[in-house]
C-alpha cells in the first residue's frame, strides 16, 4: 500500500524508486545481471552509511550489485585535499544545503599511523612529512626527493573532518594531511582560525575543535578559553567561583559564532580505565586502593552477572572503548559490593565517577540540571581527591591519576556545562547531542580505510 502510494505520486523521487525496484525485480530472474545507475547509487549510499555488513544483509534479502561494484560507485570524483583550503568549504556548504542541515559544526581532528609511502597527485608528491606542497616536474625530481634523508615519509596522518553537532547527519572530510614534527599549539590555532573564517564565508557555523587529549589541543583549550579578567562581554560563562573557562563569542563575516573546545569523551573514558592498569601507580582513595585486581577477582567469581569480558580485566588492548564502557556499568559496582563491600569501596567510587561523566555525554533526554550535576560531580571529585593527596603523605606521581587525565576530566566537565548554555542562547531550536563531541568521526573515517 505504502509503496503503491509513493509510486502513484508523480515526481523525481518516485521515478527513481520505480527504476530501482524494477531493476531489482528484472535481475532477480536473470543469471547475467545488469544494474542501472539508480540501483548502483542506492547501494553506494547503503555502503557509505551502513558499511559492508549492512550491504551484505540487504543483498541477501533483495539482491543487488556486488560489494566491488558498490565501492566503485561510491568512490569520490574529487581528491581530498592534503591541507585545509577555502574551496573545500564551498563543497561542504553545498553538500549540507542539499541535505537540509543548517545547524552548528565542529572540526574533528585526529591522527592515525599509516604505512610510509608516496604517490603522485597531478604534479604534487603526496606522502612526505611536510606542511608545504612538494611540487615535482621531472622523474629526477622524484628520485632526488625520495632519496633525500631530510625529506621523511609521513608515518602519521591527520584527518580533519567537518562534523555536524547532531546525530545521524553525515560528516564531511575536509583534509587528510601528513602529521609533521613540531606541530603544536600554534598549528591548532591556525587550523581553527582558517576553518572558522572559511566556514563563515559559506554560512557554516563552526564552533570549535573536537579532539582527544593531545597536549597541543589541551594547551589550546587553556590559552583560548581560560577565564580571564581582560575578557570582554562577548563570552558565555557560568558565574561560579570554581568555574574556570568560558566560551568566546566572535563576529565573523557578519555571523555570530560562539566558540569552544570539544574534548573527546570516549578518549577520556579510555584514559580513566587505563589509570588503574598502570603498574607504576597505586591509586590511593580514602582508606582503600583503586585496583584492577578487584575486577579480576570479580570476573573469575561472577562473570555472567557482572557482564565483564575477559579482555576487560586481563587487558591487551588499552584502546578498547567497549571494554572501558563495560567496567563502568552499574552491575559491575553492585557485584563488587555484594562480593566485598569494604575492600572494594575505593574501586567502586572510582568507577562511579567515570560512569557519571560517561552518562553526562551519552544519556539521552536528561534534564539540564541532572546532566550538569553528573559532569560537575566528576570535576569536584578529582579536584578534592588531588587536594587530599597533596595534603597527605602520598605522592601525586604514584598515588593519583596522571595530570593529563586530571586536566582532561576538568576540561570535559566545563565543556559539557558551557555547551548547554551555549546551545540554549544561540541554538535553542537545535537538539543537544553531546555524544557527537570529540573526534570520533575521524576514528570512523580511519576504520573505513584500515
Short mmCIF file of C-alpha atoms in Angstrom, two decimals:
data_model
loop_
_atom_site.label_atom_id
_atom_site.label_comp_id
_atom_site.label_asym_id
_atom_site.label_seq_id
_atom_site.Cartn_x
_atom_site.Cartn_y
_atom_site.Cartn_z
CA UNK A 1 0.00 0.00 0.00
CA UNK A 2 2.74 2.47 1.02
CA UNK A 3 4.88 1.52 -1.98
CA UNK A 4 1.89 2.00 -4.30
CA UNK A 5 1.20 5.41 -2.79
CA UNK A 6 4.79 6.52 -3.39
CA UNK A 7 4.75 5.21 -6.97
CA UNK A 8 1.42 6.92 -7.61
CA UNK A 9 2.87 10.26 -6.56
CA UNK A 10 4.47 11.55 -9.74
CA UNK A 11 7.87 13.14 -9.31
CA UNK A 12 11.63 12.64 -9.49
CA UNK A 13 11.77 10.62 -6.25
CA UNK A 14 9.03 8.22 -7.32
CA UNK A 15 10.62 7.66 -10.74
CA UNK A 16 13.94 6.83 -9.07
CA UNK A 17 12.21 4.36 -6.76
CA UNK A 18 10.40 2.74 -9.70
CA UNK A 19 13.73 2.44 -11.52
CA UNK A 20 15.39 0.72 -8.53
CA UNK A 21 12.51 -1.67 -7.83
CA UNK A 22 12.03 -2.67 -11.48
CA UNK A 23 15.79 -3.20 -11.89
CA UNK A 24 15.89 -5.46 -8.80
CA UNK A 25 12.86 -7.47 -10.00
CA UNK A 26 14.24 -7.85 -13.52
CA UNK A 27 17.64 -9.06 -12.32
CA UNK A 28 16.11 -11.48 -9.79
CA UNK A 29 15.11 -13.81 -12.67
CA UNK A 30 18.26 -13.37 -14.75
CA UNK A 31 21.57 -15.18 -14.46
CA UNK A 32 23.53 -12.35 -16.09
CA UNK A 33 22.69 -9.21 -14.12
CA UNK A 34 22.94 -5.63 -15.32
CA UNK A 35 22.40 -2.87 -12.77
CA UNK A 36 21.26 0.63 -13.72
CA UNK A 37 22.75 3.82 -12.29
CA UNK A 38 19.90 4.39 -9.82
CA UNK A 39 20.37 0.95 -8.26
CA UNK A 40 24.15 1.30 -8.07
CA UNK A 41 23.82 4.74 -6.49
CA UNK A 42 21.36 3.41 -3.90
CA UNK A 43 23.69 0.60 -2.87
CA UNK A 44 26.63 3.02 -2.79
CA UNK A 45 24.69 5.11 -0.25
CA UNK A 46 23.97 1.95 1.79
CA UNK A 47 27.68 1.11 1.75
CA UNK A 48 28.64 4.63 2.77
CA UNK A 49 26.33 4.88 5.77
CA UNK A 50 25.96 1.24 6.85
CA UNK A 51 29.24 -0.32 5.76
CA UNK A 52 29.85 -3.68 4.08
CA UNK A 53 27.90 -5.62 6.75
CA UNK A 54 24.62 -3.81 6.05
CA UNK A 55 25.19 -4.07 2.30
CA UNK A 56 25.58 -7.85 2.55
CA UNK A 57 22.39 -8.16 4.62
CA UNK A 58 20.36 -6.17 2.05
CA UNK A 59 21.84 -8.13 -0.85
CA UNK A 60 20.85 -11.39 0.84
CA UNK A 61 17.26 -10.11 1.23
CA UNK A 62 16.55 -8.37 -2.08
CA UNK A 63 19.62 -8.89 -4.28
CA UNK A 64 21.72 -6.08 -5.69
CA UNK A 65 25.14 -5.15 -7.07
CA UNK A 66 28.29 -6.75 -5.68
CA UNK A 67 30.38 -5.15 -2.97
CA UNK A 68 33.05 -4.31 -5.56
CA UNK A 69 30.50 -2.52 -7.77
CA UNK A 70 29.21 -0.54 -4.79
CA UNK A 71 32.75 0.50 -3.85
CA UNK A 72 33.46 1.70 -7.41
CA UNK A 73 30.19 3.67 -7.50
CA UNK A 74 30.80 5.23 -4.09
CA UNK A 75 34.28 6.40 -4.98
CA UNK A 76 34.61 10.17 -4.77
CA UNK A 77 35.07 12.10 -8.01
CA UNK A 78 37.34 14.70 -6.43
CA UNK A 79 40.55 14.37 -4.45
CA UNK A 80 40.55 15.00 -0.72
CA UNK A 81 42.90 17.95 -0.07
CA UNK A 82 46.13 17.38 1.85
CA UNK A 83 45.61 20.63 3.76
CA UNK A 84 42.73 22.94 4.57
CA UNK A 85 41.65 25.01 1.57
CA UNK A 86 38.90 27.58 1.11
CA UNK A 87 37.46 25.67 -1.86
CA UNK A 88 36.62 22.57 0.18
CA UNK A 89 34.30 24.64 2.40
CA UNK A 90 32.34 25.65 -0.70
CA UNK A 91 31.77 21.96 -1.46
CA UNK A 92 30.86 21.27 2.16
CA UNK A 93 28.32 24.11 2.22
CA UNK A 94 26.75 22.84 -0.99
CA UNK A 95 26.53 19.31 0.43
CA UNK A 96 24.82 20.34 3.68
CA UNK A 97 22.50 22.71 1.85
CA UNK A 98 21.35 19.81 -0.34
CA UNK A 99 20.61 17.55 2.63
CA UNK A 100 18.95 20.40 4.54
CA UNK A 101 21.22 20.68 7.57
CA UNK A 102 21.81 24.25 8.79
CA UNK A 103 22.92 23.65 12.39
CA UNK A 104 26.32 24.10 14.07
CA UNK A 105 29.52 22.14 13.37
CA UNK A 106 32.83 21.31 14.94
CA UNK A 107 36.15 20.45 13.28
CA UNK A 108 37.15 16.96 14.43
CA UNK A 109 40.90 16.34 14.25
CA UNK A 110 42.77 13.12 14.99
CA UNK A 111 45.90 11.31 13.82
CA UNK A 112 46.49 7.68 12.92
CA UNK A 113 49.50 5.62 11.94
CA UNK A 114 49.96 4.95 8.21
CA UNK A 115 52.37 2.95 6.09
CA UNK A 116 55.12 5.28 4.86
CA UNK A 117 54.60 5.65 1.11
CA UNK A 118 54.50 8.30 -1.60
CA UNK A 119 52.26 8.80 -4.62
CA UNK A 120 51.64 11.38 -7.31
CA UNK A 121 48.61 13.67 -7.48
CA UNK A 122 48.99 15.84 -10.54
CA UNK A 123 52.42 17.43 -10.19
CA UNK A 124 52.46 17.06 -6.39
CA UNK A 125 54.19 14.35 -4.42
CA UNK A 126 51.93 13.12 -1.61
CA UNK A 127 53.22 11.32 1.48
CA UNK A 128 56.16 13.50 2.53
CA UNK A 129 56.07 14.71 6.16
CA UNK A 130 55.82 18.42 5.42
CA UNK A 131 53.10 21.07 5.53
CA UNK A 132 54.24 22.57 2.21
CA UNK A 133 53.26 21.25 -1.23
CA UNK A 134 56.02 19.14 -2.76
CA UNK A 135 55.90 20.00 -6.48
CA UNK A 136 57.90 17.93 -8.95
CA UNK A 137 58.49 18.47 -12.66
CA UNK A 138 60.62 15.52 -13.73
CA UNK A 139 61.31 11.94 -12.74
CA UNK A 140 64.69 13.07 -11.45
CA UNK A 141 62.93 15.41 -9.01
CA UNK A 142 61.08 12.43 -7.58
CA UNK A 143 64.28 10.43 -7.26
CA UNK A 144 66.07 13.31 -5.56
CA UNK A 145 63.27 13.91 -3.04
CA UNK A 146 62.70 10.27 -2.12
CA UNK A 147 66.46 9.81 -1.73
CA UNK A 148 66.83 12.86 0.49
CA UNK A 149 67.06 11.70 4.11
CA UNK A 150 65.79 15.06 5.37
CA UNK A 151 62.53 14.56 3.43
CA UNK A 152 60.97 11.87 5.59
CA UNK A 153 57.91 9.89 4.57
CA UNK A 154 54.89 10.56 6.74
CA UNK A 155 54.19 7.90 9.37
CA UNK A 156 51.10 9.62 10.80
CA UNK A 157 48.19 11.31 9.04
CA UNK A 158 45.85 13.96 10.45
CA UNK A 159 42.21 13.70 9.45
CA UNK A 160 40.28 16.99 9.57
CA UNK A 161 36.55 16.31 9.41
CA UNK A 162 33.63 18.75 9.44
CA UNK A 163 31.24 17.21 11.97
CA UNK A 164 27.61 18.31 12.49
CA UNK A 165 26.60 18.58 16.16
CA UNK A 166 23.61 16.35 15.52
CA UNK A 167 23.42 12.57 15.45
CA UNK A 168 22.88 10.75 12.14
CA UNK A 169 23.89 13.73 9.99
CA UNK A 170 26.86 12.68 7.81
CA UNK A 171 30.29 14.22 8.24
CA UNK A 172 32.40 15.84 5.53
CA UNK A 173 36.13 15.17 5.15
CA UNK A 174 37.93 18.49 4.71
CA UNK A 175 41.52 17.24 4.51
CA UNK A 176 43.86 14.37 5.29
CA UNK A 177 47.33 15.76 5.86
CA UNK A 178 50.69 14.39 6.92
CA UNK A 179 51.48 14.78 10.61
CA UNK A 180 54.67 16.81 10.84
CA UNK A 181 57.15 17.00 13.69
CA UNK A 182 56.85 20.29 15.51
CA UNK A 183 53.09 20.71 15.11
CA UNK A 184 51.99 22.45 18.28
CA UNK A 185 49.50 24.81 19.87
CA UNK A 186 50.08 27.38 17.12
CA UNK A 187 49.22 24.76 14.50
CA UNK A 188 45.89 24.15 16.22
CA UNK A 189 45.19 27.90 16.30
CA UNK A 190 45.90 28.11 12.58
CA UNK A 191 43.61 25.13 11.84
CA UNK A 192 40.76 26.66 13.79
CA UNK A 193 41.14 30.23 12.50
CA UNK A 194 41.27 29.03 8.90
CA UNK A 195 38.27 26.73 9.33
CA UNK A 196 36.05 29.19 11.18
CA UNK A 197 36.76 32.01 8.70
CA UNK A 198 36.32 29.96 5.53
CA UNK A 199 33.28 28.30 7.06
CA UNK A 200 31.67 31.63 7.97
CA UNK A 201 32.13 32.81 4.38
CA UNK A 202 29.87 29.90 3.37
CA UNK A 203 27.43 30.47 6.28
CA UNK A 204 28.75 27.42 8.17
CA UNK A 205 28.83 27.98 11.93
CA UNK A 206 31.94 26.14 13.16
CA UNK A 207 32.02 26.34 16.94
CA UNK A 208 35.36 24.77 17.71
CA UNK A 209 37.66 21.78 17.53
CA UNK A 210 36.80 18.27 18.67
CA UNK A 211 39.91 16.34 19.66
CA UNK A 212 41.38 13.84 22.11
CA UNK A 213 43.73 14.64 24.99
CA UNK A 214 46.76 15.53 22.88
CA UNK A 215 48.92 18.13 24.63
CA UNK A 216 48.70 20.73 21.84
CA UNK A 217 44.88 20.66 21.97
CA UNK A 218 44.90 20.82 25.76
CA UNK A 219 47.14 23.88 25.63
CA UNK A 220 44.84 25.43 23.03
CA UNK A 221 41.91 24.97 25.45
CA UNK A 222 43.79 26.66 28.31
CA UNK A 223 45.18 29.50 26.21
CA UNK A 224 41.96 30.43 24.44
CA UNK A 225 39.15 29.64 26.87
CA UNK A 226 40.56 30.08 30.38
CA UNK A 227 38.54 32.71 32.22
CA UNK A 228 40.47 36.00 32.46
CA UNK A 229 39.70 39.49 33.71
CA UNK A 230 40.58 41.02 30.35
CA UNK A 231 37.79 39.11 28.60
CA UNK A 232 35.19 41.47 27.23
CA UNK A 233 31.45 40.98 27.44
CA UNK A 234 31.38 38.66 24.44
CA UNK A 235 31.80 35.47 26.39
CA UNK A 236 29.48 32.79 27.71
CA UNK A 237 30.36 31.80 31.26
CA UNK A 238 28.96 30.42 34.49
CA UNK A 239 29.04 32.86 37.45
CA UNK A 240 30.62 30.44 39.88
CA UNK A 241 33.94 30.72 41.71
CA UNK A 242 35.03 27.22 40.73
CA UNK A 243 34.15 27.62 37.05
CA UNK A 244 37.36 28.45 35.20
CA UNK A 245 36.56 28.50 31.48
CA UNK A 246 34.38 30.46 29.05
CA UNK A 247 33.01 30.24 25.54
CA UNK A 248 34.35 33.11 23.41
CA UNK A 249 31.72 34.67 21.12
CA UNK A 250 33.03 36.09 17.84
CA UNK A 251 31.51 38.02 14.93
CA UNK A 252 32.97 36.57 11.74
CA UNK A 253 31.83 37.87 8.36
CA UNK A 254 28.58 39.04 9.91
CA UNK A 255 27.87 35.72 11.66
CA UNK A 256 27.83 35.34 15.44
CA UNK A 257 29.85 32.25 16.36
CA UNK A 258 30.17 31.08 20.00
CA UNK A 259 33.43 29.13 20.11
CA UNK A 260 34.55 26.39 22.47
CA UNK A 261 36.75 23.29 22.63
CA UNK A 262 35.01 19.89 22.47
CA UNK A 263 37.10 17.13 24.13
CA UNK A 264 36.59 13.51 23.10
CA UNK A 265 34.60 11.78 25.86
CA UNK A 266 35.45 8.30 24.52
CA UNK A 267 39.15 9.02 24.78
CA UNK A 268 38.61 10.31 28.32
CA UNK A 269 36.77 7.13 29.35
CA UNK A 270 39.62 5.02 27.97
CA UNK A 271 42.12 7.10 29.95
CA UNK A 272 40.04 6.73 33.11
CA UNK A 273 40.10 2.97 32.75
CA UNK A 274 43.78 2.83 31.82
CA UNK A 275 44.80 4.62 35.03
CA UNK A 276 44.01 1.50 37.06
CA UNK A 277 46.11 -0.58 34.65
CA UNK A 278 49.25 1.48 35.21
CA UNK A 279 51.65 -0.64 37.27
CA UNK A 280 53.65 2.47 38.23
CA UNK A 281 50.68 3.91 40.09
CA UNK A 282 48.77 2.69 43.12
CA UNK A 283 45.69 4.90 43.30
CA UNK A 284 45.00 5.77 46.94
CA UNK A 285 41.45 6.83 47.72
CA UNK A 286 40.49 7.33 51.35
CA UNK A 287 41.33 4.22 53.35
CA UNK A 288 41.43 2.00 50.27
CA UNK A 289 43.02 1.48 46.89
CA UNK A 290 41.60 1.53 43.36
CA UNK A 291 42.78 -1.81 41.97
CA UNK A 292 42.31 -3.79 38.76
CA UNK A 293 42.74 -6.90 40.93
CA UNK A 294 39.23 -6.31 42.31
CA UNK A 295 37.82 -6.59 38.80
CA UNK A 296 39.97 -9.63 38.03
CA UNK A 297 38.62 -11.48 41.05
CA UNK A 298 35.08 -10.38 40.23
CA UNK A 299 35.40 -11.74 36.68
CA UNK A 300 36.62 -15.10 37.97
CA UNK A 301 33.80 -15.30 40.54
CA UNK A 302 30.85 -13.74 38.75
CA UNK A 303 31.47 -13.14 35.06
CA UNK A 304 27.85 -13.64 33.95
CA UNK A 305 26.09 -11.27 36.36
CA UNK A 306 28.79 -8.60 36.15
CA UNK A 307 28.74 -8.55 32.35
CA UNK A 308 32.54 -8.35 32.21
CA UNK A 309 34.55 -9.89 29.39
CA UNK A 310 37.94 -11.46 29.92
CA UNK A 311 39.57 -8.77 27.75
CA UNK A 312 38.11 -6.08 30.04
CA UNK A 313 40.26 -7.09 33.01
CA UNK A 314 43.11 -9.12 31.50
CA UNK A 315 43.98 -6.30 29.16
CA UNK A 316 45.84 -6.47 25.88
CA UNK A 317 44.19 -3.56 24.08
CA UNK A 318 44.24 -0.30 26.04
CA UNK A 319 42.33 1.49 23.27
CA UNK A 320 39.24 -0.71 23.55
CA UNK A 321 36.35 1.73 24.13
CA UNK A 322 33.77 -1.03 24.65
CA UNK A 323 35.86 -2.54 27.44
CA UNK A 324 36.11 0.84 29.16
CA UNK A 325 32.35 1.27 28.92
CA UNK A 326 31.61 -2.20 30.31
CA UNK A 327 33.61 -1.82 33.53
CA UNK A 328 31.72 1.42 34.29
CA UNK A 329 28.28 -0.20 34.21
CA UNK A 330 26.21 -0.21 37.46
CA UNK A 331 26.03 -4.02 37.67
CA UNK A 332 29.82 -4.20 37.99
CA UNK A 333 29.75 -1.97 41.07
CA UNK A 334 26.82 -3.90 42.52
CA UNK A 335 28.65 -7.21 42.09
CA UNK A 336 31.76 -5.73 43.72
CA UNK A 337 29.69 -4.58 46.68
CA UNK A 338 27.99 -7.96 47.03
CA UNK A 339 31.36 -9.71 46.96
CA UNK A 340 33.26 -7.48 49.43
CA UNK A 341 31.73 -4.14 50.39
CA UNK A 342 34.58 -2.74 52.48
CA UNK A 343 37.50 -3.91 50.34
CA UNK A 344 36.08 -2.61 47.04
CA UNK A 345 34.74 0.75 48.23
CA UNK A 346 37.54 2.78 46.61
CA UNK A 347 37.28 0.90 43.31
CA UNK A 348 33.50 1.31 43.24
CA UNK A 349 33.77 5.04 43.91
CA UNK A 350 36.29 5.46 41.12
CA UNK A 351 34.10 3.56 38.66
CA UNK A 352 31.04 5.58 39.71
CA UNK A 353 32.77 8.87 38.88
CA UNK A 354 33.74 7.59 35.43
CA UNK A 355 30.16 6.43 34.91
CA UNK A 356 28.82 9.88 35.86
CA UNK A 357 30.98 11.57 33.24
CA UNK A 358 30.04 8.97 30.63
CA UNK A 359 26.31 9.42 31.32
CA UNK A 360 26.55 13.20 31.05
CA UNK A 361 27.71 12.81 27.43
CA UNK A 362 25.80 9.74 26.27
CA UNK A 363 22.45 9.54 28.04
CA UNK A 364 19.56 10.99 26.08
CA UNK A 365 16.64 13.02 27.47
CA UNK A 366 18.41 14.01 30.68
CA UNK A 367 17.16 17.23 32.32
CA UNK A 368 19.69 20.06 32.14
CA UNK A 369 20.13 20.06 35.91
CA UNK A 370 20.81 16.31 36.05
CA UNK A 371 23.29 16.40 33.14
CA UNK A 372 25.20 19.30 34.69
CA UNK A 373 25.19 17.56 38.08
CA UNK A 374 26.70 14.39 36.60
CA UNK A 375 29.50 16.25 34.80
CA UNK A 376 30.29 18.61 37.65
CA UNK A 377 30.34 15.82 40.25
CA UNK A 378 33.32 14.34 38.38
CA UNK A 379 35.08 17.73 38.28
CA UNK A 380 34.58 18.31 42.01
CA UNK A 381 35.65 14.76 42.84
CA UNK A 382 39.02 14.90 41.05
CA UNK A 383 39.74 18.36 42.47
CA UNK A 384 39.06 17.24 46.04
CA UNK A 385 40.93 13.96 45.52
CA UNK A 386 44.00 15.80 44.23
CA UNK A 387 43.90 18.28 47.15
CA UNK A 388 43.63 15.39 49.63
CA UNK A 389 46.61 13.58 48.07
CA UNK A 390 48.69 16.78 48.20
CA UNK A 391 47.86 17.32 51.89
CA UNK A 392 48.66 13.72 52.77
CA UNK A 393 51.98 11.92 52.73
CA UNK A 394 51.26 10.35 49.33
CA UNK A 395 52.86 11.31 46.03
CA UNK A 396 50.88 12.78 43.14
CA UNK A 397 53.15 10.93 40.70
CA UNK A 398 52.50 7.46 42.12
CA UNK A 399 49.22 7.62 44.07
CA UNK A 400 46.97 9.73 41.83
CA UNK A 401 45.77 9.66 38.25
CA UNK A 402 48.05 11.29 35.67
CA UNK A 403 47.85 15.06 35.44
CA UNK A 404 46.81 14.71 31.76
CA UNK A 405 43.81 12.61 32.79
CA UNK A 406 43.05 15.02 35.63
CA UNK A 407 43.08 18.02 33.28
CA UNK A 408 41.02 16.20 30.66
CA UNK A 409 38.36 15.41 33.27
CA UNK A 410 38.26 19.08 34.31
CA UNK A 411 38.01 20.29 30.71
CA UNK A 412 35.31 17.78 29.77
CA UNK A 413 33.13 18.86 32.70
CA UNK A 414 33.47 22.54 31.80
CA UNK A 415 32.70 21.84 28.13
CA UNK A 416 29.55 19.91 28.95
CA UNK A 417 28.12 22.66 31.16
CA UNK A 418 29.20 25.53 28.88
CA UNK A 419 27.86 23.83 25.74
CA UNK A 420 24.39 23.50 27.30
CA UNK A 421 24.30 27.25 27.97
CA UNK A 422 25.76 27.93 24.53
CA UNK A 423 23.01 25.91 22.82
CA UNK A 424 20.25 27.49 24.92
CA UNK A 425 21.35 31.00 23.91
CA UNK A 426 22.41 30.55 20.28
CA UNK A 427 20.77 27.32 19.06
CA UNK A 428 17.54 26.94 21.06
CA UNK A 429 15.81 25.05 18.24
CA UNK A 430 18.63 22.54 17.69
CA UNK A 431 18.79 19.21 19.56
CA UNK A 432 21.60 18.85 22.10
CA UNK A 433 23.68 15.75 21.28
CA UNK A 434 26.92 15.79 23.34
CA UNK A 435 27.56 12.22 22.22
CA UNK A 436 28.96 13.60 18.94
CA UNK A 437 31.53 15.82 20.72
CA UNK A 438 35.17 14.93 20.10
CA UNK A 439 36.97 13.24 17.23
CA UNK A 440 35.01 10.01 16.82
CA UNK A 441 34.14 10.96 13.23
CA UNK A 442 37.87 10.73 12.46
CA UNK A 443 38.00 7.27 14.06
CA UNK A 444 35.12 6.13 11.85
CA UNK A 445 36.92 7.51 8.81
CA UNK A 446 40.09 5.60 9.70
CA UNK A 447 38.05 2.41 10.27
CA UNK A 448 36.88 2.55 6.64
CA UNK A 449 40.42 2.76 5.36
CA UNK A 450 42.15 0.24 7.66
#
